[in-house]
Tab-separated table of C-alpha atoms and ligand atoms in Angstrom:
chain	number	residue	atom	x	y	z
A	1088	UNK	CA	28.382	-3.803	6.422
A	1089	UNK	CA	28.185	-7.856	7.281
A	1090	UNK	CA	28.579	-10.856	5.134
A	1091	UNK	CA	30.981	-11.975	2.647
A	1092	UNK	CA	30.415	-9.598	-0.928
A	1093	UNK	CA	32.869	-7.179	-1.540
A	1094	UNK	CA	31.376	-4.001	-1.827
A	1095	UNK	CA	32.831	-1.398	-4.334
A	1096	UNK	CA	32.023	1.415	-2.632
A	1097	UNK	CA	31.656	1.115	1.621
A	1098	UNK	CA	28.247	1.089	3.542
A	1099	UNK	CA	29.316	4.594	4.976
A	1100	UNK	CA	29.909	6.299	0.819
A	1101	UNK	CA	26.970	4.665	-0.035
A	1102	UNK	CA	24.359	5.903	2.540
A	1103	UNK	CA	26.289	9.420	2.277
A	1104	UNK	CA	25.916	9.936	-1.595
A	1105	UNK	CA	22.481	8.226	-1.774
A	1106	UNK	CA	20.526	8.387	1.493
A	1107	UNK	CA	21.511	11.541	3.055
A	1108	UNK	CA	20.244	14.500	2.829
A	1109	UNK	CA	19.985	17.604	5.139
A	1110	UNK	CA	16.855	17.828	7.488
A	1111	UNK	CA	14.101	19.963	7.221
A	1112	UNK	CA	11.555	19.179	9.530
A	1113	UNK	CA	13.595	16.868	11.739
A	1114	UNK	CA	15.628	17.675	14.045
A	1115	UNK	CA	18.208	15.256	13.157
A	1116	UNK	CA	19.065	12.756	10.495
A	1117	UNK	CA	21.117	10.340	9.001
A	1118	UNK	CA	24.802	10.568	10.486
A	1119	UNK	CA	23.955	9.286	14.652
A	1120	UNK	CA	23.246	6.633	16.393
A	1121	UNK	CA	19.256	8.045	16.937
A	1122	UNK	CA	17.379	10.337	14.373
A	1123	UNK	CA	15.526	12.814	16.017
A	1124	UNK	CA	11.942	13.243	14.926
A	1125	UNK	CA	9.551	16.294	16.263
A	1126	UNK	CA	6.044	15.692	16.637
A	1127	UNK	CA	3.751	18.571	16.727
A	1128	UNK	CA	2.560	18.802	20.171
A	1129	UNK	CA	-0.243	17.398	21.369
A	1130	UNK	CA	-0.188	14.846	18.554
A	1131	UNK	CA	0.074	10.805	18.989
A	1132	UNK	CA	2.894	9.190	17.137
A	1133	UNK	CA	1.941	7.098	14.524
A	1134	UNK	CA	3.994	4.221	13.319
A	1135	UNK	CA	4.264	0.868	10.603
A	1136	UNK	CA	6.594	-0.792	9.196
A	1137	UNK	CA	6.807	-2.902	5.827
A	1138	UNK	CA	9.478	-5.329	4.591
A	1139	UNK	CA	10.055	-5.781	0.923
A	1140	UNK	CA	11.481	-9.333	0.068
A	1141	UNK	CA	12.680	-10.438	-3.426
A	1142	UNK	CA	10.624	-12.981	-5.239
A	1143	UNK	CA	7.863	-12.635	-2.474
A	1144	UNK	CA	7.250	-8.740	-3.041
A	1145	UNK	CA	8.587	-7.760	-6.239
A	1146	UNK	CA	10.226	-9.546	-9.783
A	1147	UNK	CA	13.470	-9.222	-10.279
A	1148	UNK	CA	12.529	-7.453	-13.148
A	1149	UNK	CA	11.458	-4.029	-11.636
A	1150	UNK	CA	13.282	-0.784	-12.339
A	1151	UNK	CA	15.163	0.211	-9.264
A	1152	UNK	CA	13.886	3.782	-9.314
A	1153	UNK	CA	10.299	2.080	-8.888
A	1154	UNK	CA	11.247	-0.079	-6.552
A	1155	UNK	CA	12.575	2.566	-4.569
A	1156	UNK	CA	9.045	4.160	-4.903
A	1157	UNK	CA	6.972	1.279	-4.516
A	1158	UNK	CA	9.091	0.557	-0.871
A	1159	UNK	CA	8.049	3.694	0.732
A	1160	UNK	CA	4.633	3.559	-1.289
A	1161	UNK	CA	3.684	0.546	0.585
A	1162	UNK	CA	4.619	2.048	3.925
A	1163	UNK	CA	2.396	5.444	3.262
A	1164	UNK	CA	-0.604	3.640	2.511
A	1165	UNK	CA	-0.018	2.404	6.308
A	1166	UNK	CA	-0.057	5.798	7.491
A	1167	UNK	CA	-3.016	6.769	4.852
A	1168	UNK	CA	-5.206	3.591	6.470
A	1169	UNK	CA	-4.958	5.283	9.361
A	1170	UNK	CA	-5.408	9.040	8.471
A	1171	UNK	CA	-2.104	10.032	10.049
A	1172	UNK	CA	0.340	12.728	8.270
A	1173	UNK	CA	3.376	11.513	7.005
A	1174	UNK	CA	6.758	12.857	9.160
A	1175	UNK	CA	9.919	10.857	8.957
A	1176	UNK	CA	10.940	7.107	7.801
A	1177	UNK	CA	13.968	5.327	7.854
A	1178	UNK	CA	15.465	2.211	5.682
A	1179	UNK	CA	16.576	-0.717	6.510
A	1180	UNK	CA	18.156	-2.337	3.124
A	1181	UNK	CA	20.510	-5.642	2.704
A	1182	UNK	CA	22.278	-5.284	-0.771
A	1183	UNK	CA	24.016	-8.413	-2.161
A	1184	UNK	CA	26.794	-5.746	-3.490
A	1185	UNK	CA	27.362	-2.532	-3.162
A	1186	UNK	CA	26.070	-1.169	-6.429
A	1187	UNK	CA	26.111	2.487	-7.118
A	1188	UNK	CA	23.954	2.736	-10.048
A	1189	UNK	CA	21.302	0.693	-8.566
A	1190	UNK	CA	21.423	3.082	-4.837
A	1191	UNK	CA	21.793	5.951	-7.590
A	1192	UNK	CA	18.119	4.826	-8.951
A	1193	UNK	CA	16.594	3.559	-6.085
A	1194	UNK	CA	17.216	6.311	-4.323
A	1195	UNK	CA	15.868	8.439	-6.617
A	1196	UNK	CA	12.625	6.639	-7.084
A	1197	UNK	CA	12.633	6.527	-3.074
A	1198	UNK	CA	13.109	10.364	-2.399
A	1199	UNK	CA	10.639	11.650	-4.959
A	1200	UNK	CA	7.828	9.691	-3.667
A	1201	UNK	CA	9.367	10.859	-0.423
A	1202	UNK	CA	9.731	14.797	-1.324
A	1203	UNK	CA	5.927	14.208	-3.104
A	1204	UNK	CA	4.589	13.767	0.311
A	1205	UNK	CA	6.498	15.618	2.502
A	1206	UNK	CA	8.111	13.109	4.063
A	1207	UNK	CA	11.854	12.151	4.979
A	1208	UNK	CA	14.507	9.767	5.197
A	1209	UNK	CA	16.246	10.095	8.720
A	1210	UNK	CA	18.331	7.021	9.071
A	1211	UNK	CA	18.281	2.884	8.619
A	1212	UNK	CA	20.663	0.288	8.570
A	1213	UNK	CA	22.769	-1.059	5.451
A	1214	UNK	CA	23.702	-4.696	4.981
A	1215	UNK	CA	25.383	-6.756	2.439
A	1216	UNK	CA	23.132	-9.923	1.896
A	1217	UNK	CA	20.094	-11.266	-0.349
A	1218	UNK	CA	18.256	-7.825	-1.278
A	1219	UNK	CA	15.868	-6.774	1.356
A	1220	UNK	CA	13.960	-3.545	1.893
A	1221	UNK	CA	12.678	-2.831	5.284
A	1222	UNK	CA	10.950	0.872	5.755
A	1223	UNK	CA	9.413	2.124	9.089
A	1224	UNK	CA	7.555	5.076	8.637
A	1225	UNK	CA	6.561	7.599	11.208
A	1226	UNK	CA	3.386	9.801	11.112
A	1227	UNK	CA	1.304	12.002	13.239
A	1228	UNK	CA	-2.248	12.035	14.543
A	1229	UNK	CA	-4.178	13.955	16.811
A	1230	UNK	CA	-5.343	11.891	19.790
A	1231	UNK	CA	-9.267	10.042	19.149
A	1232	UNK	CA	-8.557	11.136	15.448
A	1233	UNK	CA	-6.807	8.030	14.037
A	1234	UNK	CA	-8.853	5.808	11.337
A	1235	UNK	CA	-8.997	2.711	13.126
A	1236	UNK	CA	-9.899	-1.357	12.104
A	1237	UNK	CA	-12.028	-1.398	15.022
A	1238	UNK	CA	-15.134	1.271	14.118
A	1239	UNK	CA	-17.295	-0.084	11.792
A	1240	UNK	CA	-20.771	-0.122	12.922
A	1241	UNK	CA	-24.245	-1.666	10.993
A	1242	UNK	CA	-25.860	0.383	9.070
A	1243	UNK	CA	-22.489	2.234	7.544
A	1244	UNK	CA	-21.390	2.466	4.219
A	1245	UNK	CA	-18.692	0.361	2.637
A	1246	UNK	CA	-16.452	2.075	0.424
A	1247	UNK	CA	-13.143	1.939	-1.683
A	1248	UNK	CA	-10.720	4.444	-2.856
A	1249	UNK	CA	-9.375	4.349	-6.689
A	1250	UNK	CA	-9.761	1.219	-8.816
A	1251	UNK	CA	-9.066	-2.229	-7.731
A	1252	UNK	CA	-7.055	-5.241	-9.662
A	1253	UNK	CA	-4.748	-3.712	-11.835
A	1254	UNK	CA	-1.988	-4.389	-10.016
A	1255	UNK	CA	-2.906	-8.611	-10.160
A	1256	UNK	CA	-3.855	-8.311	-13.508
A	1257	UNK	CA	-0.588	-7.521	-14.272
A	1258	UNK	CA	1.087	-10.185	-12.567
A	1259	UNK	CA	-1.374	-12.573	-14.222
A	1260	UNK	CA	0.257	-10.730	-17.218
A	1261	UNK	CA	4.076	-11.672	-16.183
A	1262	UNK	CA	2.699	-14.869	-14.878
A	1263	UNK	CA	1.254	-15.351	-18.551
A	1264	UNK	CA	-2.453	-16.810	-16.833
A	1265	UNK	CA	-4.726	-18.585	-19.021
A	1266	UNK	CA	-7.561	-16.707	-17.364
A	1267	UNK	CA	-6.379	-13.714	-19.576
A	1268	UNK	CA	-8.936	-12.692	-22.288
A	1269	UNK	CA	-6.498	-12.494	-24.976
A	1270	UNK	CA	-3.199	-10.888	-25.021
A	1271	UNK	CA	-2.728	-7.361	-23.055
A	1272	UNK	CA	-0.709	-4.850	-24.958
A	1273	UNK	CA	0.862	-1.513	-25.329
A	1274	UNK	CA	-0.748	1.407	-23.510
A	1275	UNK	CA	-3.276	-1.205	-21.309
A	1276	UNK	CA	-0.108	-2.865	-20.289
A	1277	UNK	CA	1.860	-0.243	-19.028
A	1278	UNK	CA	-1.565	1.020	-16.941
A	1279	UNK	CA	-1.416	-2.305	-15.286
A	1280	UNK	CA	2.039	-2.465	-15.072
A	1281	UNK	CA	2.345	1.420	-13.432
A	1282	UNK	CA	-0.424	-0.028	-10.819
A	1283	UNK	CA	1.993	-2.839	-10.072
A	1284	UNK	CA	5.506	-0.996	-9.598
A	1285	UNK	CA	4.027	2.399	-8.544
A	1286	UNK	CA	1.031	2.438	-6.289
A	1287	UNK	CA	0.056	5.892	-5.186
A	1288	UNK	CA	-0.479	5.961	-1.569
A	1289	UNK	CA	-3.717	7.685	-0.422
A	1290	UNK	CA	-2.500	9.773	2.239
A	1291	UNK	CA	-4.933	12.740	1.201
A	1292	UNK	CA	-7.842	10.874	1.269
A	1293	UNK	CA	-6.725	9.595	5.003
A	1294	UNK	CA	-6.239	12.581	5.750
A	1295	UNK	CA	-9.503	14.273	4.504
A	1296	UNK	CA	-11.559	11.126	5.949
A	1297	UNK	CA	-10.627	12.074	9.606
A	1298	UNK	CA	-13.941	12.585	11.690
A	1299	UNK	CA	-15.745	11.406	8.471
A	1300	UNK	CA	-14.999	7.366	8.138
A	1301	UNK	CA	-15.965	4.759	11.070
A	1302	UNK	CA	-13.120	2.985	10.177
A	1303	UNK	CA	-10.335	2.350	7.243
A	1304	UNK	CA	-7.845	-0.298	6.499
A	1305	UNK	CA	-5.248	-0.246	3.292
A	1306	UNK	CA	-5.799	-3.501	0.425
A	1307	UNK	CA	-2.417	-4.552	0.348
A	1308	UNK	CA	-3.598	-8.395	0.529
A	1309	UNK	CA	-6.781	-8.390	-1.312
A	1310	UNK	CA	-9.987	-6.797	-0.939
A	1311	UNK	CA	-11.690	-10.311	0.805
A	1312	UNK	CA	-8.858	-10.617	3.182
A	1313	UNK	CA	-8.827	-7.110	4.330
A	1314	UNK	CA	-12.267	-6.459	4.763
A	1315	UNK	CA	-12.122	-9.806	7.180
A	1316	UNK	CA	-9.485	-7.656	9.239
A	1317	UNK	CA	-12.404	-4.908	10.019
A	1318	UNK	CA	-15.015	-7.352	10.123
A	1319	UNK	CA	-13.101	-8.921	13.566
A	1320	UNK	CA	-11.591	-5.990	14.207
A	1321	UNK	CA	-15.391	-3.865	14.616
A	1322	UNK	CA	-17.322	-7.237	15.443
A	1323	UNK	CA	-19.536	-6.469	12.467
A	1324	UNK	CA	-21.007	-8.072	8.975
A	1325	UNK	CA	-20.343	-6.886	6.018
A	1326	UNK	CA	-22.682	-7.311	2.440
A	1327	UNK	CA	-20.236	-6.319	-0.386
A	1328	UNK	CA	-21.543	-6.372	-3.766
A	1329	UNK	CA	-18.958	-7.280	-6.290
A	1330	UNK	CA	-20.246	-6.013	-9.162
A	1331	UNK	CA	-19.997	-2.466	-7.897
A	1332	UNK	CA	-16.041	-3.029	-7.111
A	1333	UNK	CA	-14.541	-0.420	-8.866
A	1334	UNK	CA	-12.171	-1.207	-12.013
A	1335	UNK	CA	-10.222	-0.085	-14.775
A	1336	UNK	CA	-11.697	0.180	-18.103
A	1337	UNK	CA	-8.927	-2.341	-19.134
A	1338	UNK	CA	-9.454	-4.651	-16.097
A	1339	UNK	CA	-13.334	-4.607	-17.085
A	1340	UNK	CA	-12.548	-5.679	-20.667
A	1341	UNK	CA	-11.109	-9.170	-19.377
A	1342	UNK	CA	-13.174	-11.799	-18.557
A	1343	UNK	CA	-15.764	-11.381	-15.323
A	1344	UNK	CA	-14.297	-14.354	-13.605
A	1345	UNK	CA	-10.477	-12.782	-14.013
A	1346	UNK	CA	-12.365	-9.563	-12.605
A	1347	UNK	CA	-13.776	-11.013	-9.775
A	1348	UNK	CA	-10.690	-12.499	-8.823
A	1349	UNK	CA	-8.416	-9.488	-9.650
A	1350	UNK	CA	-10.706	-6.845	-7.632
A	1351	UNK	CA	-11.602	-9.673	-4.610
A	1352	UNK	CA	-8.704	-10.956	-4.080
A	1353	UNK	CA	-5.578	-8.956	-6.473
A	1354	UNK	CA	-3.771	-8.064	-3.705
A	1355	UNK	CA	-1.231	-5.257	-3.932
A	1356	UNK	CA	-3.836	-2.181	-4.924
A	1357	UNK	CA	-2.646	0.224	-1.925
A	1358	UNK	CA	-6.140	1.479	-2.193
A	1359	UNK	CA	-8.519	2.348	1.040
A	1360	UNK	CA	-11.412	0.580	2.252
A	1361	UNK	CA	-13.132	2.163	4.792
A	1362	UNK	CA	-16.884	2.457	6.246
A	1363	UNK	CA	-18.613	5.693	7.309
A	1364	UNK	CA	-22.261	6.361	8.743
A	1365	UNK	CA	-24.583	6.552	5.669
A	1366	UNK	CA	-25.476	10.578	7.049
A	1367	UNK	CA	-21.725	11.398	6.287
A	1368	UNK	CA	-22.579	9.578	2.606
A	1369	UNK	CA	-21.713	13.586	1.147
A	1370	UNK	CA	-18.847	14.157	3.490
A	1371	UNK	CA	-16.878	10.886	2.051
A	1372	UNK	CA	-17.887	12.495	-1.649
A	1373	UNK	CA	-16.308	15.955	-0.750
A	1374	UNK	CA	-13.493	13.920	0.584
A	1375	UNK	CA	-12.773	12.295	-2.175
A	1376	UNK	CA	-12.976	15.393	-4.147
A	1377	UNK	CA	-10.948	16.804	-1.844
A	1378	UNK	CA	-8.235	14.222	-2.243
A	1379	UNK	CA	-8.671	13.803	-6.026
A	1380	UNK	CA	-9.446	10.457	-5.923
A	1381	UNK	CA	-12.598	8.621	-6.436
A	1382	UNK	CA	-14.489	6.911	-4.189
A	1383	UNK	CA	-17.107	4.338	-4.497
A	1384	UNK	CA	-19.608	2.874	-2.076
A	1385	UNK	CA	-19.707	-0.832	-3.016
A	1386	UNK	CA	-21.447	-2.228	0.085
A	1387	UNK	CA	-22.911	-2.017	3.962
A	1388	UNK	CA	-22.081	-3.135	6.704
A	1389	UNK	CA	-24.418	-5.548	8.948
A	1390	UNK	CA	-25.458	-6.730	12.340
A	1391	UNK	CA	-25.302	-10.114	11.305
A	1392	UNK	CA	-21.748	-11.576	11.502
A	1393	UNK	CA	-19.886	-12.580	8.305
A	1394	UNK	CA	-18.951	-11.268	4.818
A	1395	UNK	CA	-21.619	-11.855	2.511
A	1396	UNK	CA	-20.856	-11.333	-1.261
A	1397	UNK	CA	-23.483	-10.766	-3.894
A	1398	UNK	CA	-23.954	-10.008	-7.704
A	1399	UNK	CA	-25.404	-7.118	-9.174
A	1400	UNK	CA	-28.684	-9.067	-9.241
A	1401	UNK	CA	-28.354	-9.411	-5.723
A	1402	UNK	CA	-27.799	-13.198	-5.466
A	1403	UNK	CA	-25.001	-14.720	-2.930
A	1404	UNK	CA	-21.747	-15.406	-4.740
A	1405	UNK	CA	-18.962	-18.002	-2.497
A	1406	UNK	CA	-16.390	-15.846	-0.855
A	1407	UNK	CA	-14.255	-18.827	-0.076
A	1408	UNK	CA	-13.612	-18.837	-4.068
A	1409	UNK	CA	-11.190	-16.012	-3.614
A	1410	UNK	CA	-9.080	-15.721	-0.636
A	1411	UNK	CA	-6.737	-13.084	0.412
A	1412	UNK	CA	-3.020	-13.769	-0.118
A	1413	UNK	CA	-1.884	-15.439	3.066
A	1414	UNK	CA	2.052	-15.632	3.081
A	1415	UNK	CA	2.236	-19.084	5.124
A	1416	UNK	CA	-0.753	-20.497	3.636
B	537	ADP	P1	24.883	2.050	13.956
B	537	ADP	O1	25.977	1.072	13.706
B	537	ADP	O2	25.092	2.970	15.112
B	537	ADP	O3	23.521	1.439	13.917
B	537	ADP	P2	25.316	2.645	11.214
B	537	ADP	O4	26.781	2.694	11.144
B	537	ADP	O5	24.606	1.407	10.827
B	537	ADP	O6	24.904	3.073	12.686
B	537	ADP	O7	24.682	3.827	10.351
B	537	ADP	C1	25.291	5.115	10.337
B	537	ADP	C2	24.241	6.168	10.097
B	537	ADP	O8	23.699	5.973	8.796
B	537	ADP	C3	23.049	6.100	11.061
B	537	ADP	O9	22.630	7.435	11.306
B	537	ADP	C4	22.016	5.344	10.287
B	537	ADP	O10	20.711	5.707	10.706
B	537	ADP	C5	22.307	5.779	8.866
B	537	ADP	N1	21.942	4.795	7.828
B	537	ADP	C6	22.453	3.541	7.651
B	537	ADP	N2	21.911	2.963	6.569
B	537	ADP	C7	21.050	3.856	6.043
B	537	ADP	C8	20.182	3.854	4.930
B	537	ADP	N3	20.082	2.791	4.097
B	537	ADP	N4	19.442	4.960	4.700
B	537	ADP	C9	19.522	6.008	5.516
B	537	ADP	N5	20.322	6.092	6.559
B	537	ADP	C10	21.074	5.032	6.841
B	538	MG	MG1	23.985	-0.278	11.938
């Protein structure tokens, strides 16, 4: 432990009441300098990392047991994106003190998510300082198997996982927006709210889309902005029509402008976009089904370069009207 706070507990009783557990799968955890992670062999290491900044990433109002899941939530929709199978992580945090209730429910938050998916904590670093959550997870993926930016091609489908928008809906909530079509309450809230503080990584549906999709990214930044990632990334077009976004039933009660914005440009939905030949239009259905999540083809993509948006009615909408979240722009 660094810095100036006086912890109550130490860095070492913290990480061993809170963050260690034995190993199953890998062959060593928390407690060395190196964790030791087994990959299946054969199989291509897979790995992301995510940083989680007060202020930036969360409010200061978030229960710490759903911060704890939304921190390794984030990171799983990496490996999801790219249809790889969840192994190990570890977790980097800097605490501004050394508070045992808050590890206590952090942790737990963290390790369900973690035990949920079959994944686990194998070691990190712990810092005082302003509060900072840094995962890295590691996954595994057979070689020429991983989902990848890069594969779109014209004439494939464009589709998304879940329901989009929630998530920015209910920070337009918090942020009290006067785009909101009257005042969001009770049971809608909480939906919202739940989409905010506890995505639900898709790491089934990555999984289950292997061979199937042409390529896959994760909406962490906004639909707009991430679908501009595979457009360079594949050299392709894409026509998206926004109307056929999918969205909550509470999301679709609000105002079409706060929907456009919310499902274009929300950011923070941890759902999958991805592309697959239209011949494989069944396979991504069973996939879905699979998975138990739904899946909707909203789009194409195209020879000619660019993302075109249109209406239900077909007409051209402006995509420069909602841009992804860009952190330095
Ligand atoms: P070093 O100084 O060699 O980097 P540390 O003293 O920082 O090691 O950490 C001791 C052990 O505790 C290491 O195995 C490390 O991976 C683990 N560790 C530290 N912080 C965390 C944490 N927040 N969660 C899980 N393991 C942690
Ligand atoms: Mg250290």
């Amino acid at each position: 432990m660094t810095g100036q706070a006086a912890p109550r507990v130490g860095e070492f009783e913290l990480i061993a009441r809170h963050f260690t557990r034995p190993v199953r799968r890998a062959a060593l955890g928390v407690g060395d300098d190196c964790a030791l992670v087994n990959v299946s062999p054969g199989q291509q290491l897979a790995v992301s990392s995510d940083m989680l900044v007060e202020g930036r990433h969360f409010l200061s109002t978030v229960a710490p047991e759903r911060l704890g899941h939304k921190a390794l939530a984030v990171n799983l929709s990496d490996l999801a994106a790219c249809g790889a199978e969840p192994l190990a992580f570890t977790l980097a945090l800097a605490l501004p003190r050394a508070d045992e209730d808050w590890a206590a429910a952090f942790a737990s938050g963290l390790l369900a998510l973690a035990d949920a998916h079959g994944i686990e904590l194998v070691g990190g670093d712990t810092t005082a300082g302003p509060l900072n959550i840094c995962i890295t997870v590691m996954g595994q993926v057979p070689p020429g198997q991983a989902l990848l930016r890069s594969g779109a091609r014209p004439g494939d489908e464009l589709w998304v996982s879940g329901t989009l928008g929630d998530a920015r809906l209910a920070l337009e909530v918090f942020r009290g927006s006067r785009f909101l079509g009257g005042a969001l309450q009770g049971e809608a809230f909480e939906q919202v709210r739940r989409a905010m503080e506890l995505p639900q990584p898709r790491v089934a549906l990555g999984l289950a889309l292997r061979g199937v999709a042409s390529s896959a990214i994760d909406i962490s930044d906004g639909l707009l902005g991430d679908l501009g990632h595979v457009l360079q990334r594949s050299r392709v077009g894409l026509q998206l029509c926004a109307d056929q976004v999918p969205r909550s039933a509470v999301l679709a009660a609000q105002p079409l402008a706060l929907q456009r914005l919310c499902t274009l440009a929300g950011g923070d939905d941890y759902e999958l976009a991805f592309t697959a030949p239209a011949a494989r239009h069944a396979d991504v259905l069973a996939a879905g089904r699979a998975a138990g999540v739904a899946v909707t083809c909203c789009g194409q993509v195209t020879e000619w370069p660019g993302l075109q948006i249109i209406d239900a009615a077909g007409q051209a909408l402006d995509a420069q009207a909602w841009r992804g979240f860009d952190h330095f722009a």
